[in-house]
Short mmCIF file of C-alpha atoms in Angstrom, two decimals:
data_model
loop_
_atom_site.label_atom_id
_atom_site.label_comp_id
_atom_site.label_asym_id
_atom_site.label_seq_id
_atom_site.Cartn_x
_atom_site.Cartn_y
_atom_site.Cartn_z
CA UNK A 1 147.55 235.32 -128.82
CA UNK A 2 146.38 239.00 -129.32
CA UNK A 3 146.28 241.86 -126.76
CA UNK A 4 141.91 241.65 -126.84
CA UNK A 5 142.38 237.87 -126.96
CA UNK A 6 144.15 237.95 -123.54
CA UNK A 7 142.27 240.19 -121.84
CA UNK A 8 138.72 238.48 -122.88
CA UNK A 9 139.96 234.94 -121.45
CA UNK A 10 141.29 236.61 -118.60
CA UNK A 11 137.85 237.83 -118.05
CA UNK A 12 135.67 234.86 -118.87
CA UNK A 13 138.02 232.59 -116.13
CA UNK A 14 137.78 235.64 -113.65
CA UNK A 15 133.73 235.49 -114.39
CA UNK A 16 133.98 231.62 -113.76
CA UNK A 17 135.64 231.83 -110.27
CA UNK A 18 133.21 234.67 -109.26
CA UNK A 19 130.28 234.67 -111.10
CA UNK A 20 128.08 237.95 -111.12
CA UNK A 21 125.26 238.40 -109.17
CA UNK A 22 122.62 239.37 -111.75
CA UNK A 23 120.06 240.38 -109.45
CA UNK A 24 122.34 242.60 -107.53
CA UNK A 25 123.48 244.48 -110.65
CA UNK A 26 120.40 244.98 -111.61
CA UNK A 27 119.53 246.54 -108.56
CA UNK A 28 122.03 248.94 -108.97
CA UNK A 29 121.84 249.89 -112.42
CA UNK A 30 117.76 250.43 -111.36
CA UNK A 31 119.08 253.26 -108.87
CA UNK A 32 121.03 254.64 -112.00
CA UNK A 33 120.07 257.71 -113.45
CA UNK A 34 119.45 257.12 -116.97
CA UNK A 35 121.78 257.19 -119.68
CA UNK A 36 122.69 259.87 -121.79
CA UNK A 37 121.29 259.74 -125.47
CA UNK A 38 124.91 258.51 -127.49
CA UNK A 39 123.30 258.36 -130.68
CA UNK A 40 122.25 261.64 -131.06
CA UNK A 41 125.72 263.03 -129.43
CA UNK A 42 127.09 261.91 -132.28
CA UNK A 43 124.84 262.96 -134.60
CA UNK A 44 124.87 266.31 -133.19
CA UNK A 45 125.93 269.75 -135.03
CA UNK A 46 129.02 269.83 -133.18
CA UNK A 47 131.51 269.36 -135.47
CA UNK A 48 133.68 267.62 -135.22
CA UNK A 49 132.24 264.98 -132.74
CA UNK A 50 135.11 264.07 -129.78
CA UNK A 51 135.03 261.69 -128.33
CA UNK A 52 137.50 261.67 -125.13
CA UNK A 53 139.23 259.06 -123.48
CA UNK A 54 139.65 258.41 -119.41
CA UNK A 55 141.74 255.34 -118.50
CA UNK A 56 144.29 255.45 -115.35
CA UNK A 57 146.64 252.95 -116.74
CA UNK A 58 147.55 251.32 -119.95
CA UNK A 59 149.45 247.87 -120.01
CA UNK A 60 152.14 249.73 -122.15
CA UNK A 61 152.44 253.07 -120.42
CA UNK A 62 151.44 252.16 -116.90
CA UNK A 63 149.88 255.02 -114.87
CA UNK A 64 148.53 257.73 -117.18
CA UNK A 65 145.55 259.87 -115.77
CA UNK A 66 144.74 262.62 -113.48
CA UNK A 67 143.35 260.05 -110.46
CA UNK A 68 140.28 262.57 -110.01
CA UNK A 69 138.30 260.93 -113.05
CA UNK A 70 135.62 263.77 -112.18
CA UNK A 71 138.01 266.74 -112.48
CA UNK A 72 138.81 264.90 -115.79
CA UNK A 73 135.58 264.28 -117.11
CA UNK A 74 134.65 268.14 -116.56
CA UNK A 75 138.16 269.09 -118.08
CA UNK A 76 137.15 267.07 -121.53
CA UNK A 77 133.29 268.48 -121.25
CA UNK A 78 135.09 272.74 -121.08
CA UNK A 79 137.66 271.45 -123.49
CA UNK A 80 134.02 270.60 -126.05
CA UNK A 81 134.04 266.84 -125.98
CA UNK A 82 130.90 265.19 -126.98
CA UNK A 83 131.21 262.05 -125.07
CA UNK A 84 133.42 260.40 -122.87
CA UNK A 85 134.88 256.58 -123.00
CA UNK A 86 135.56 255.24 -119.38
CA UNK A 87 138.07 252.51 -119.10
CA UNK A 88 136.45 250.10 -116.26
CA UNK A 89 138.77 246.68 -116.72
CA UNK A 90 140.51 246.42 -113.72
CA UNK A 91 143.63 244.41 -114.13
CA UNK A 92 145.14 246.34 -117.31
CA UNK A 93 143.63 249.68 -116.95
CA UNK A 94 142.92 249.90 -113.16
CA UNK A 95 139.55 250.97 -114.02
CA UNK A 96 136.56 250.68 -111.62
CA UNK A 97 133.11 251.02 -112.07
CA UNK A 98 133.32 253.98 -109.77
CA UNK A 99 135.30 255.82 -112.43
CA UNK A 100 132.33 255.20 -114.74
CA UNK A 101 130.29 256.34 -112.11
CA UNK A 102 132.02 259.62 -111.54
CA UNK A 103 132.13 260.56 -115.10
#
């Protein structure tokens, strides 16, 4: 099996032993501030559009990132990014929704 293969059956057992609690998350993502308009980041006049990249591991390369994901985020934002991709999968990546958070 593939890499993405792996990691969604890894997810979809994980979700089976501990299912979400639907009315929990959407309790928190209620609190949320709202999201940022993505579509029209990248449709921007900002050329060219970047988009940047935090992750604290990778399966291959193990641990890879600053570990203050908000000293990072503002680092990519100075440095002209247009958006930012958070990593979140725990057991590859050690993501968190925390990081996501923070960014």
């Amino acid at each position: 099996m593939g890499f993405l293969t792996d990691l969604v059956g890894d997810l979809r057992r994980r979700l089976e032993r501990e299912p979400l609690d639907e009315s929990r998350l959407l309790a928190i993502a209620m609190q949320l501030p709202p999201p940022r308009p993505f579509d029209r980041a990248l449709r921007g006049t900002e050329v060219p559009v970047v988009i940047a990249e935090y992750k604290r591991a990778s399966p291959s390369a193990r641990a890879i990132a600053e570990p203050d994901v908000a000293r990072q985020a503002r680092a990519y934002e100075e440095g002209g990014a247009t958006a930012i991709s958070v990593l979140t999968e725990p057991t590859r990546f050690d993501g968190a929704l925390t990081d996501l958070r923070a960014v």
